[in-house]
Coordinates of C-alpha atoms in Angstrom, one line a residue:
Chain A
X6 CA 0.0 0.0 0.0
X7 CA 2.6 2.4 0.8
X8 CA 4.6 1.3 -2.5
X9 CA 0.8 2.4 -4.2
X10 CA 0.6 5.6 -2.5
X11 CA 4.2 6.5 -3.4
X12 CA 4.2 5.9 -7.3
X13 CA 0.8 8.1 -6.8
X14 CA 2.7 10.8 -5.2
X15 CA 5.8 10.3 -7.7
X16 CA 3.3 10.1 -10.6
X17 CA 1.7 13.6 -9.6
X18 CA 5.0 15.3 -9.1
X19 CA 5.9 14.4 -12.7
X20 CA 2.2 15.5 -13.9
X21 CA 2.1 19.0 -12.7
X22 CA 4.8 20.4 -14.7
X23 CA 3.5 18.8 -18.0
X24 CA -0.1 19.9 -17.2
X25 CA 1.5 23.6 -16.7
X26 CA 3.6 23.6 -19.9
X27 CA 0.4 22.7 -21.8
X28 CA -0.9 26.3 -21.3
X29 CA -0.1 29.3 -22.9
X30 CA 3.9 29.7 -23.5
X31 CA 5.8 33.2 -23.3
X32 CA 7.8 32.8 -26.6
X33 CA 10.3 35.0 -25.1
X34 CA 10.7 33.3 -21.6
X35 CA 14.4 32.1 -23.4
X36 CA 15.7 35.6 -23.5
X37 CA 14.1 37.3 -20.6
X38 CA 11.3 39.2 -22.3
X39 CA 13.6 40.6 -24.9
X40 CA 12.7 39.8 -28.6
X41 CA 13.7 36.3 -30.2
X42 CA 15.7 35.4 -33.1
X43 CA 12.2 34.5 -34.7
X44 CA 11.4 38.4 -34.3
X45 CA 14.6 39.3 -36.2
X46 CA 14.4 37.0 -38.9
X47 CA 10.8 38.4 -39.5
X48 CA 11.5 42.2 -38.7
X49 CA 14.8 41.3 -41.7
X50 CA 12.2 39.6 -44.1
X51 CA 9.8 42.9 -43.5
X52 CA 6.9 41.0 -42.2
X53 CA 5.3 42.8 -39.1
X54 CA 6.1 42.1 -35.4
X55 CA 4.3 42.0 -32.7
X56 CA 6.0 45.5 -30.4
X57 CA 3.9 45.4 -27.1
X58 CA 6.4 43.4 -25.1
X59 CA 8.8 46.4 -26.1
X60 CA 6.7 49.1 -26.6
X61 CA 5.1 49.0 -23.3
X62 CA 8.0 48.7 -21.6
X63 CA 8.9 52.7 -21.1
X64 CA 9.1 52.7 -17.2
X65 CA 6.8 53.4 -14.4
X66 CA 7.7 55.7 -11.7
X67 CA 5.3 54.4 -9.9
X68 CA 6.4 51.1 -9.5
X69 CA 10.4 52.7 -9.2
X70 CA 12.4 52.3 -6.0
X71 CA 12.3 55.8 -4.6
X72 CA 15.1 58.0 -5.4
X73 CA 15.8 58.9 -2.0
X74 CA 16.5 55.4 -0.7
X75 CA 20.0 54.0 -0.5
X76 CA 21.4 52.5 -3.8
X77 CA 18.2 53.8 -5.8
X78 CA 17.8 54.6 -9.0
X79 CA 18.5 58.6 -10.2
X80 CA 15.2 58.7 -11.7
X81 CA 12.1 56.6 -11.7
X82 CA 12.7 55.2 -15.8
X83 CA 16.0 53.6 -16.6
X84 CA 18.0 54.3 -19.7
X85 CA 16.5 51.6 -21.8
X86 CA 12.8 52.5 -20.9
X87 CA 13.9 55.8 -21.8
X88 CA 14.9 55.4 -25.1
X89 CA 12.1 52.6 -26.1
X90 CA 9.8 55.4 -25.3
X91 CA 11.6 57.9 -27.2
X92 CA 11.4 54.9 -30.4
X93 CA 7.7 54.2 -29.8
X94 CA 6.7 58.2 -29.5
X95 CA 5.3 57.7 -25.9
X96 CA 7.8 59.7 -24.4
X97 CA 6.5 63.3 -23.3
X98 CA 9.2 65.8 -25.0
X99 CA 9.0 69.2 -24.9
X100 CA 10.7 71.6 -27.4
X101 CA 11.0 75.2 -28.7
X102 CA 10.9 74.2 -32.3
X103 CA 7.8 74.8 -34.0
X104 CA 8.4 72.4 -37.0
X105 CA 5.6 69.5 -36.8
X106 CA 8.5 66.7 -36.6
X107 CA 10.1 67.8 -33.9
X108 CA 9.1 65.5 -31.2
X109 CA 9.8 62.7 -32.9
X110 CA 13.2 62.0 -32.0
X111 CA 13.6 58.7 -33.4
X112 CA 11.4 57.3 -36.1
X113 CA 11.3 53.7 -36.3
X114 CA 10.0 53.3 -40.4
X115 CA 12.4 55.5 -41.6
X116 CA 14.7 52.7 -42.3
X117 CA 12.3 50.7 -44.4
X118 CA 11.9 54.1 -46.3
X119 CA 15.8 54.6 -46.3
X120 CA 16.3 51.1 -47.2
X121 CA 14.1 51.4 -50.5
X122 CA 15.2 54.2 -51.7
X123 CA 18.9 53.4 -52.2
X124 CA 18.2 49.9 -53.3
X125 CA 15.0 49.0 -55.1
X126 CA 14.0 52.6 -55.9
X127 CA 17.0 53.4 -57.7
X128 CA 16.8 49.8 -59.5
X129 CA 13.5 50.6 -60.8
X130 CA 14.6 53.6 -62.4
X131 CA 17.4 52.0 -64.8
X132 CA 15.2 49.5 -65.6
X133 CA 12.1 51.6 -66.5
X134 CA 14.1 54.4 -68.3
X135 CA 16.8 51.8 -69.3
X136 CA 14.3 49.7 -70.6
X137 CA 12.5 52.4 -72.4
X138 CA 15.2 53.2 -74.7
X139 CA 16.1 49.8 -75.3
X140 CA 12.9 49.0 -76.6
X141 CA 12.6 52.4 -78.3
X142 CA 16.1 51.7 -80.2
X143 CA 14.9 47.8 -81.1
X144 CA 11.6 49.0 -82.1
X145 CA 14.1 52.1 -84.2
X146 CA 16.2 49.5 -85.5
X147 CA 12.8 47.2 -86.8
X148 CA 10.2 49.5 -87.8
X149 CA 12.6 52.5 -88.8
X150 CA 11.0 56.0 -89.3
X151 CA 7.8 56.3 -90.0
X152 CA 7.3 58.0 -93.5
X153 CA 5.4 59.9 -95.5
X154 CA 3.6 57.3 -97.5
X155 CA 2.0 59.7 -100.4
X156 CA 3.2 62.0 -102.5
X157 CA 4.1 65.4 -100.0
X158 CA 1.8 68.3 -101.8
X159 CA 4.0 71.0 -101.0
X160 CA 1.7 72.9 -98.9
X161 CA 1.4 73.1 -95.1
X162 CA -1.3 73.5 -92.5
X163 CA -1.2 75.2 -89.4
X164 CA -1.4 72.4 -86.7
X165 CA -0.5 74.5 -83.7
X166 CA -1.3 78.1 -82.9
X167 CA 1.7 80.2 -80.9
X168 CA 0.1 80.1 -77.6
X169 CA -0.4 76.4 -77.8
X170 CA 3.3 75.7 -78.5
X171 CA 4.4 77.7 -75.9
X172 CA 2.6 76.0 -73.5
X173 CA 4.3 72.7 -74.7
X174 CA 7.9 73.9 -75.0
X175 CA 7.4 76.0 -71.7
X176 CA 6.2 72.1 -70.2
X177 CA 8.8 70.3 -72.2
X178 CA 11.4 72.2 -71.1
X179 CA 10.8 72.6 -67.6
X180 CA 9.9 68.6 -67.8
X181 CA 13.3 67.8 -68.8
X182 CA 15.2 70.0 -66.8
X183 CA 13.2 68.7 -63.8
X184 CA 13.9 65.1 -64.8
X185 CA 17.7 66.1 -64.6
X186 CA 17.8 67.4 -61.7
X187 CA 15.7 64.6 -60.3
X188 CA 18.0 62.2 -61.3
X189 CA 21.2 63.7 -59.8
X190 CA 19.2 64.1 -56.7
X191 CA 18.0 60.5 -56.7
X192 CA 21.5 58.9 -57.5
X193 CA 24.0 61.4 -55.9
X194 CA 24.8 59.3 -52.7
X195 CA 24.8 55.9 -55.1
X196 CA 26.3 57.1 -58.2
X197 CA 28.0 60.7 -58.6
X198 CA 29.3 60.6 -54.9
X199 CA 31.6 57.4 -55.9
X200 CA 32.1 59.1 -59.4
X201 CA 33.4 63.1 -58.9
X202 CA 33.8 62.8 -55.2
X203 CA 31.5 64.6 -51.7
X204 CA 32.9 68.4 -52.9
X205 CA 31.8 68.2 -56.7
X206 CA 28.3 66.2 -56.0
X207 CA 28.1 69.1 -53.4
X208 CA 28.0 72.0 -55.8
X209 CA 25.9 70.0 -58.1
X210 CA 23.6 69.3 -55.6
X211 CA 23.5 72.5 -54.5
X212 CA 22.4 73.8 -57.9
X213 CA 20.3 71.1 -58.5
X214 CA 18.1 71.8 -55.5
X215 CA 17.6 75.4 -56.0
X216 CA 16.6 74.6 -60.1
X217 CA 14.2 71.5 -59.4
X218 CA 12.6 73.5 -56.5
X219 CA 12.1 76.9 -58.2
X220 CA 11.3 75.6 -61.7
X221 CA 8.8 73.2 -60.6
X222 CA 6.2 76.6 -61.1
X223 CA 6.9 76.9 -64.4
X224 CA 5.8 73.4 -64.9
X225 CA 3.0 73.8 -63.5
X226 CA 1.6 77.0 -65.1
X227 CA 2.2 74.8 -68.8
X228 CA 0.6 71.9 -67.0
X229 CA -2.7 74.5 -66.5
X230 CA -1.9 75.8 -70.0
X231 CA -1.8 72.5 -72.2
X232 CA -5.0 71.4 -70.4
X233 CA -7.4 74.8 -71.1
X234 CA -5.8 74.5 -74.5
X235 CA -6.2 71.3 -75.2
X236 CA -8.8 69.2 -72.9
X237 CA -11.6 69.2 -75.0
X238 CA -9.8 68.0 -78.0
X239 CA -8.8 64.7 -75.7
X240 CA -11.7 63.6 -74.7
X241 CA -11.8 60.2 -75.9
X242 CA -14.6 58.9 -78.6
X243 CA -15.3 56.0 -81.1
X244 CA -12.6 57.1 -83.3
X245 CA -10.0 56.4 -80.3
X246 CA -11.3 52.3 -80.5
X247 CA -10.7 52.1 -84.1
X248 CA -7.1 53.5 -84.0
X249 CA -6.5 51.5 -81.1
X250 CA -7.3 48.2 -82.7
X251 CA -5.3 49.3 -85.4
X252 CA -2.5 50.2 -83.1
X253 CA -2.6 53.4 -84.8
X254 CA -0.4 51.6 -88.1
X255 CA 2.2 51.9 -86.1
X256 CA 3.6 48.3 -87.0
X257 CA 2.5 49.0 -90.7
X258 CA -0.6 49.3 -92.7
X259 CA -2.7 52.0 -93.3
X260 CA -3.1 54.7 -90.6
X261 CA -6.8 54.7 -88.9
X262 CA -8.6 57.9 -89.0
X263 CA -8.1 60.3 -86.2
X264 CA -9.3 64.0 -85.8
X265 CA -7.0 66.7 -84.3
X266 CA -5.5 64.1 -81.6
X267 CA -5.0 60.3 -82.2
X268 CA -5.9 58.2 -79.3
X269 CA -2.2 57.7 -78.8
X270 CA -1.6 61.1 -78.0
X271 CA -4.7 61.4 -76.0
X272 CA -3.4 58.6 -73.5
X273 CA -0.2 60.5 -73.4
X274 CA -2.2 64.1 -73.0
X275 CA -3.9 62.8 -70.1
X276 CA -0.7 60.8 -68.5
X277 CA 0.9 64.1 -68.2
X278 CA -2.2 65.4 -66.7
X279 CA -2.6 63.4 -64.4
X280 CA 0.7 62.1 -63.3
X281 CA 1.9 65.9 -63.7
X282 CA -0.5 66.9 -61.5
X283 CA 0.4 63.7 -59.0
X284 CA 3.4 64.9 -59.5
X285 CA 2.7 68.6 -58.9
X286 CA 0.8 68.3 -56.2
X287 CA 3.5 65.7 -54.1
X288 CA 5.8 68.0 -55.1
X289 CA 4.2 71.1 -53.1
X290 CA 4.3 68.9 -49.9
X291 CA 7.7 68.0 -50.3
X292 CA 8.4 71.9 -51.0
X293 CA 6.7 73.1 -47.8
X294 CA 7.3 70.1 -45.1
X295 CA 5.1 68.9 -42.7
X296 CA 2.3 71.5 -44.3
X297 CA 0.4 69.0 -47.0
X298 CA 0.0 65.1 -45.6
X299 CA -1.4 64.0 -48.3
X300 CA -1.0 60.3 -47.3
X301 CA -1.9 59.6 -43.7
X302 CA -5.5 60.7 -44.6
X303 CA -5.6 58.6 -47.8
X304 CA -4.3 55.4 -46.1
X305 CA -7.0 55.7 -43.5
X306 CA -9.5 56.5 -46.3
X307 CA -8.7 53.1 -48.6
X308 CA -8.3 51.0 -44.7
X309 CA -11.4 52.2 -44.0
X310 CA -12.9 51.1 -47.6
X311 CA -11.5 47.8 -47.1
X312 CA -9.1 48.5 -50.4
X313 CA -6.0 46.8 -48.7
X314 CA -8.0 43.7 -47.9
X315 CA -9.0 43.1 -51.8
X316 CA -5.4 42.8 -52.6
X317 CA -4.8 40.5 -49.7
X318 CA -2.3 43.1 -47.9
X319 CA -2.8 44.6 -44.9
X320 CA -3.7 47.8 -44.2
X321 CA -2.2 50.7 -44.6
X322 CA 0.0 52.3 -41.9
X323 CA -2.2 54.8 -40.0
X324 CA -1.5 57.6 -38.3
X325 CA 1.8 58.5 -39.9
X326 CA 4.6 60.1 -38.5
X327 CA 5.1 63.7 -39.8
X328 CA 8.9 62.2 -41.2
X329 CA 6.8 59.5 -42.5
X330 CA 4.3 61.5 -44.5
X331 CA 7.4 63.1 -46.2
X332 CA 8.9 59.8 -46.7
X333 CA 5.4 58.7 -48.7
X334 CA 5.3 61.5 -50.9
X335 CA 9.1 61.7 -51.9
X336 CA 8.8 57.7 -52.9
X337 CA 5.5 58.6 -54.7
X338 CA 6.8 61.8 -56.5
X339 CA 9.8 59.6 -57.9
X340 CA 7.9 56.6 -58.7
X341 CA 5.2 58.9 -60.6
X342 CA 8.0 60.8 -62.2
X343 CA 9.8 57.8 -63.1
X344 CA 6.9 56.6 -65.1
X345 CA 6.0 59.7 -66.6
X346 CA 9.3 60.1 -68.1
X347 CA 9.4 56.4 -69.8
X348 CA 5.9 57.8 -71.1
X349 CA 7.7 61.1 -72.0
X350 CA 10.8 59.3 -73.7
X351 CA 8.2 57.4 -75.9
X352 CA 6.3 60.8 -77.0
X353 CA 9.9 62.4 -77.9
X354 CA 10.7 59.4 -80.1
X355 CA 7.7 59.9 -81.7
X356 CA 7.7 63.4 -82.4
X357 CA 11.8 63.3 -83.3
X358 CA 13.2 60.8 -85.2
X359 CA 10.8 58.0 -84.9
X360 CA 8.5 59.8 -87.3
X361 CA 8.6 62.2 -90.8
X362 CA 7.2 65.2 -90.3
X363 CA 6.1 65.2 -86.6
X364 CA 8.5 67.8 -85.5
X365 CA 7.2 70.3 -87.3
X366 CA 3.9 70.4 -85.6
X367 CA 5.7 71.8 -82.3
X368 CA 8.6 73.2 -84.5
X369 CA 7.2 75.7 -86.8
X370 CA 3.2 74.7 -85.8
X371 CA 2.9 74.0 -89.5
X372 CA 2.3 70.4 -91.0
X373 CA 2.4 69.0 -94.9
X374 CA -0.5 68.5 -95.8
X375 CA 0.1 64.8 -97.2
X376 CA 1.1 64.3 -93.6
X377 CA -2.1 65.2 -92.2
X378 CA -4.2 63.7 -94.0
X379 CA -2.4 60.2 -93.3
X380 CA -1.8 60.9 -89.5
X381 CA -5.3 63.1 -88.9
X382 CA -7.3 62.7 -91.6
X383 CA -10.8 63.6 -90.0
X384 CA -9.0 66.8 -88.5
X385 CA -7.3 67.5 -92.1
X386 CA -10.2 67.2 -93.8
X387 CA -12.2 69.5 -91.6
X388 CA -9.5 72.1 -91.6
X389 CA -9.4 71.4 -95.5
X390 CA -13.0 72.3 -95.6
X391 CA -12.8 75.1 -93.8
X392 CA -10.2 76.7 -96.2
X393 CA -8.2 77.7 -93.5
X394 CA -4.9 76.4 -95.3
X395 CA -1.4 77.8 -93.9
X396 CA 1.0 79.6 -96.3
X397 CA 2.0 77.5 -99.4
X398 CA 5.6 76.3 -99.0
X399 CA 8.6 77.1 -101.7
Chain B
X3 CA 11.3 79.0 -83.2
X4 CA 9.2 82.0 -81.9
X5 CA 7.4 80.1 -79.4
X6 CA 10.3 78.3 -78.0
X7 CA 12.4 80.9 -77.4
X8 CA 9.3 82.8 -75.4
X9 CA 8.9 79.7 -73.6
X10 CA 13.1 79.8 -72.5
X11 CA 12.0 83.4 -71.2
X12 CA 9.1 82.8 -69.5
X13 CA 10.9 79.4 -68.1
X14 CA 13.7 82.0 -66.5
X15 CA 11.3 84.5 -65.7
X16 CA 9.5 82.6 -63.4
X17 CA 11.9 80.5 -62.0
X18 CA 13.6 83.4 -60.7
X19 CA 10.8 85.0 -59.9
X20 CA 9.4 82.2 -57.9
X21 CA 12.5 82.2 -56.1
X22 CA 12.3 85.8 -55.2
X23 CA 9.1 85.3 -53.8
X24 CA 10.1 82.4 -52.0
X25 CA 12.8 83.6 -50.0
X26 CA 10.6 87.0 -49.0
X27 CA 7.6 85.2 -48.0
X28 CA 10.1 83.2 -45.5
X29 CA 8.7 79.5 -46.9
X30 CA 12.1 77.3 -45.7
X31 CA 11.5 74.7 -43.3
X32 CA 14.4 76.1 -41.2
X33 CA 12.4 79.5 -40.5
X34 CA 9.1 77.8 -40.6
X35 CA 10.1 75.3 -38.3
X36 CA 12.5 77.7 -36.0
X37 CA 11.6 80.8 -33.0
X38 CA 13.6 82.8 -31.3
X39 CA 10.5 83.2 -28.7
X40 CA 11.8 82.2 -24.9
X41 CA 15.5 82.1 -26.3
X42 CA 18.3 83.7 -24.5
X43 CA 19.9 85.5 -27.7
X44 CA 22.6 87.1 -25.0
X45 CA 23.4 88.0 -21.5

């Protein structure tokens, strides 16, 4: 009997410990509460972490041995809680500067933001404007230019008024000089830094800046300009399907009809519309900081829409940081800009060498008429109609 | 040509007149985001 009761008793001793590890385990019991190796190796991979265990752990006076006892602490929050609540904004930090960011003394997400835009950021701008003129010089090197087809008549038709050209050069050239600029801001700590060394990249930098910030208005007044002008002749109708199953003839063939804008040219019209005025508009908020958040609002707008959820990401990030909300737009203005000038590379092409007789719409806002009337027949034919012909060429 | 060469103009003209503007109205985050409220400037 007493051999009975004493496996019982042994039995139970061994139980109790099994029974208690069943329950709910403290994943960071092995390192004392601090964060695992698991947390690393997803906070490396980018996936998201649970913080509380960290980010609750700022200090509590309260619970703090009292200063004035013997061997106690010289406040009632230690070092570490200190700084974790300087990293997860809790800490309460007064300041004399008036700028919006300033009492954020450490901003977690910047990295991530850092991160992407010396690596992937700057990848996906040789590849989209690398690749652009690749396929620009293949498509060159297979199609050739694009020629008159018919005899040229000798006469020319006035295909853009003065104002109208004006507000494309006035766009084209602040477009390009922007796109510079934008570049040797975007690679200067990659690229020219290793090239020509800190003190040249400086003064480039220097000038760069003060150009990309102050000629920014200029594109924006021809951005307002080419739309009054030109809005109402873009607005897409049944003769922009036609030309688009036709591919406009760009791969050969005839060349669908098209009135004063082919449906080409509308897409590209209302790409820099619309990605100018992205552009634009993330643009200001980088120019004045911390005055325009543009994308904390949004975020919480599509979260709240359940957009996130129909891609099968999570949501958004929301609130934002006022570093953060700079850090948004200044990805967004260079991804838009990026894209825009692959578009903008393509439209160039087009109306350079890629075509006979394109330039000199923007050029001298006259066009052969032969030219015209293959490219725009419906709007040659109505100017033809109209007898409002240009001057007769020699 | 004509247009082109108005557009250089009135791409300079603004630019620098933007600029102007700019630095009068006191935009830059280092003044926007700076006071010399409560400061000792000197003793």
């Amino acid at each position: 009997m007493l051999r009975l009761l004493s496996l019982l008793a042994l039995m139970w001793s061994l139980a109790v410990p099994a029974i208690a590890q069943e329950g709910p385990v403290d994943p960071r019991v092995s390192t004392g509460g601090a964060q695992t190796l698991e947390d690393i190796l997803r906070r490396q991979e980018g996936l998201a972490i649970d913080d509380s265990f960290r980010s609750g752990l700022t200090g509590n006076p309260d619970a703090a041995a009292a200063t004035v006892d013997q061997l106690g602490t010289l406040g009632g929050v230690s070092d570490s809680d200190l700084w974790r609540a300087f990293r997860y904004g809790s800490a309460d930090i007064s300041t004399q500067a008036r700028n919006p960011a300033a009492k954020t003394l450490i901003q977690d997400g910047g990295m991530w933001w850092l991160k992407y835009r010396e690596g992937p950021l700057l990848t996906i701008a040789i590849y989209l404007l690398g690749g652009t003129l690749v396929l620009l010089a293949l498509f060159y090197m297979i199609r050739g230019r694009i020629r008159i087809h018919g005899e040229k008549t000798g006469r020319t038709m006035i295909r853009f008024k003065t104002f109208e050209r004006f507000g494309h050069w006035l766009l084209a050239t602040s477009f390009i000089a922007l796109g510079i600029t934008g570049l040797i801001s975007l690679f200067g700590r990659k690229v020219l830094i290793p090239a020509f060394g800190h003190e040249a990249f400086s003064s480039l930098a220097i000038i760069s800046k003060w150009v990309h910030n102050n000629i920014s208005w200029a594109f924006v007044v021809a951005l307002v300009i080419i739309f009054v002008a030109w809005a109402v002749h873009n607005l897409p109708d049944r003769t922009d399907l036609r030309w688009l199953a036709k591919a406009g003839g760009l791969f050969g063939g005839e060349h669908p009809p098209a009135k004063k804008f082919n449906a080409g040219q509308k897409l590209i019209f209302w790409s820099v519309i619309v990605l100018g005025g992205s552009i634009s508009l993330s643009g200001l908020s980088l120019l004045f900081p911390f005055e325009f958040n543009l994308f904390g609002h949004t975020f919480s707008t599509l979260n709240s829409w359940g957009v996130p959820g129909l891609f099968g990401v999570q949501d958004l990030p929301y609130p934002l940081e006022p570093q953060e909300e700079m850090q948004y737009a200044q990805l967004w203005h260079a991804l838009v800009s990026l894209v825009l000038t692959a578009i903008i590379l393509a439209h160039i092409y087009l109306g350079s060498v890629g075509m006979e007789g394109a330039f000199d719409a923007m050029g001298k806002g006259e066009v052969e008429e032969q030219w015209a009337r293959e490219h725009h027949s419906i709007w040659a034919q109505e100017v033809l109609d109209s007898k409002t012909f240009g001057k007769e060429s020699n | 040509m004509k247009a082109f060469v108005l557009s250089i103009i009135a791409l300079v003209l603004i630019t620098v007149g933007a600029n102007q503007i700019l630095m009068q109205s006191g935009f830059s985050s280092a003044v926007a985001g700076s006071s010399s409220d409560n400061v000792r400037l000197s003793d």
